[in-house]
Coordinates of C-alpha atoms in Angstrom, one line a residue:
M3 CA 39.0 -2.0 194.5
S4 CA 42.1 -3.9 193.4
D5 CA 44.9 -3.2 195.8
V6 CA 47.4 -5.2 193.8
V7 CA 48.0 -2.6 191.0
L8 CA 49.6 -3.4 187.7
T9 CA 52.2 -0.7 187.1
V10 CA 54.3 0.0 184.0
G11 CA 57.0 2.6 183.3
P12 CA 56.5 5.5 181.0
D13 CA 59.0 4.1 178.4
H14 CA 57.3 0.7 178.1
T15 CA 55.8 0.2 174.7
L16 CA 52.1 -0.1 174.1
R17 CA 52.6 -3.8 173.3
D18 CA 54.4 -4.3 176.6
A19 CA 51.5 -2.7 178.5
A20 CA 48.9 -4.6 176.5
K21 CA 50.7 -7.9 177.2
A22 CA 50.9 -7.2 180.9
M23 CA 47.3 -6.1 181.1
G24 CA 46.2 -9.3 179.2
R25 CA 48.2 -11.6 181.5
R26 CA 46.7 -9.9 184.6
G27 CA 43.2 -9.7 183.1
V28 CA 42.9 -6.0 183.8
G29 CA 41.8 -3.1 181.6
A30 CA 44.3 -0.5 182.8
A31 CA 47.8 -0.1 184.1
V32 CA 49.1 2.7 186.4
V33 CA 52.1 4.5 184.9
M34 CA 54.7 5.6 187.4
D35 CA 57.0 8.3 186.1
P36 CA 59.5 9.8 188.5
E37 CA 59.5 12.9 186.5
Q38 CA 55.7 13.5 186.9
P39 CA 54.0 14.8 190.1
G40 CA 51.6 11.8 190.3
P41 CA 50.6 8.6 188.7
G42 CA 49.1 8.3 185.2
I43 CA 47.0 5.6 183.7
V44 CA 47.0 3.8 180.3
T45 CA 43.8 1.9 179.5
E46 CA 42.6 -0.6 176.8
R47 CA 40.9 2.4 175.2
D48 CA 44.1 4.4 175.0
I49 CA 45.8 1.5 173.3
L50 CA 42.9 0.9 171.0
L51 CA 42.8 4.6 169.9
A52 CA 46.6 4.5 169.2
L53 CA 46.2 1.4 167.0
A54 CA 43.2 2.9 165.2
E55 CA 45.4 5.9 164.3
G56 CA 47.9 3.5 162.7
Q57 CA 50.5 3.8 165.4
N58 CA 53.0 1.0 166.0
P59 CA 52.5 -0.7 169.3
D60 CA 56.1 -1.9 169.3
T61 CA 57.6 1.6 169.2
E62 CA 54.9 3.9 170.7
R63 CA 55.7 4.6 174.4
V64 CA 53.0 4.5 177.1
C65 CA 53.9 8.0 178.3
D66 CA 52.6 9.3 175.0
H67 CA 49.2 7.7 175.3
L68 CA 48.1 8.3 178.9
S69 CA 44.5 9.0 179.7
E70 CA 43.9 12.7 180.1
N71 CA 42.2 14.7 182.9
L72 CA 42.5 12.0 185.5
T73 CA 40.2 11.9 188.5
F74 CA 41.7 10.4 191.6
A75 CA 39.6 8.7 194.3
A76 CA 40.1 8.5 198.0
P77 CA 39.7 5.1 199.8
D78 CA 36.7 6.4 201.6
W79 CA 34.6 7.3 198.5
S80 CA 31.3 5.4 198.3
L81 CA 30.7 3.2 195.2
E82 CA 28.0 5.7 194.2
R83 CA 30.4 8.6 194.2
A84 CA 33.0 6.6 192.3
A85 CA 30.4 5.5 189.7
E86 CA 29.2 9.1 189.3
A87 CA 32.7 10.4 188.7
M88 CA 33.3 7.6 186.1
V89 CA 30.0 8.4 184.3
R90 CA 30.6 12.1 184.4
G91 CA 34.2 11.8 183.2
G92 CA 33.5 9.1 180.6
F93 CA 36.1 6.6 182.0
R94 CA 36.0 3.2 183.6
H95 CA 39.0 3.3 186.0
L96 CA 39.8 5.4 189.0
V97 CA 43.3 5.5 190.6
V98 CA 42.8 5.4 194.4
V99 CA 45.3 7.6 196.2
E100 CA 45.8 8.1 200.0
G101 CA 48.4 10.4 201.4
G102 CA 50.0 10.9 198.0
E103 CA 50.5 7.1 197.5
T104 CA 48.6 4.9 195.0
V105 CA 46.7 2.3 197.0
G106 CA 44.6 0.8 194.3
V107 CA 42.5 0.9 191.2
L108 CA 38.8 0.9 191.1
S109 CA 37.1 -0.2 187.9
M110 CA 33.5 0.0 186.7
R111 CA 33.6 -3.8 186.8
D112 CA 34.5 -3.8 190.5
I113 CA 31.5 -1.6 191.2
V114 CA 29.1 -3.8 189.2
R115 CA 30.4 -6.9 191.0
C116 CA 29.8 -5.3 194.4
W117 CA 26.3 -4.1 193.4
T118 CA 25.2 -7.4 191.9
G119 CA 26.8 -9.5 194.5
D120 CA 25.3 -7.5 197.4
R121 CA 22.0 -7.0 195.7
A122 CA 22.4 -3.3 196.3
T123 CA 19.7 -1.0 195.1
T124 CA 19.8 2.5 193.8
P125 CA 17.0 5.1 194.2
V126 CA 16.0 4.4 190.6
E127 CA 15.6 0.7 191.3
T128 CA 13.7 1.4 194.5
A129 CA 11.3 3.7 192.7
R130 CA 10.7 1.2 189.9
A131 CA 10.1 -1.6 192.5
R132 CA 7.3 0.6 194.1
A133 CA 5.7 1.4 190.7

């Protein structure tokens, strides 16, 4: 999990968000809107879909392109639980929240790095190894 989270405001343009994400080398930005009950997230995919629809990245606001149906993770979630939520929901980033505060973002890339770096196995790999 990255505990240094890129945040943007709801009125930033899609281009502003894309530039910030590119500079930081991340695929998502947490959107903090004081008028909303919790954080939102804008991802590379959200920006790509807006551009594919012909929308102007210099005038479109981030708040109009947030990912829908967010799933929030707790810091004590296992990597397996997080990966399962991502696969089930069809997304690649989880906002990690503790006590109502955003404490990080977990990406699919973070999970893969952990699993490949630690040589972690899954039941599928274990079953294949025995076959």
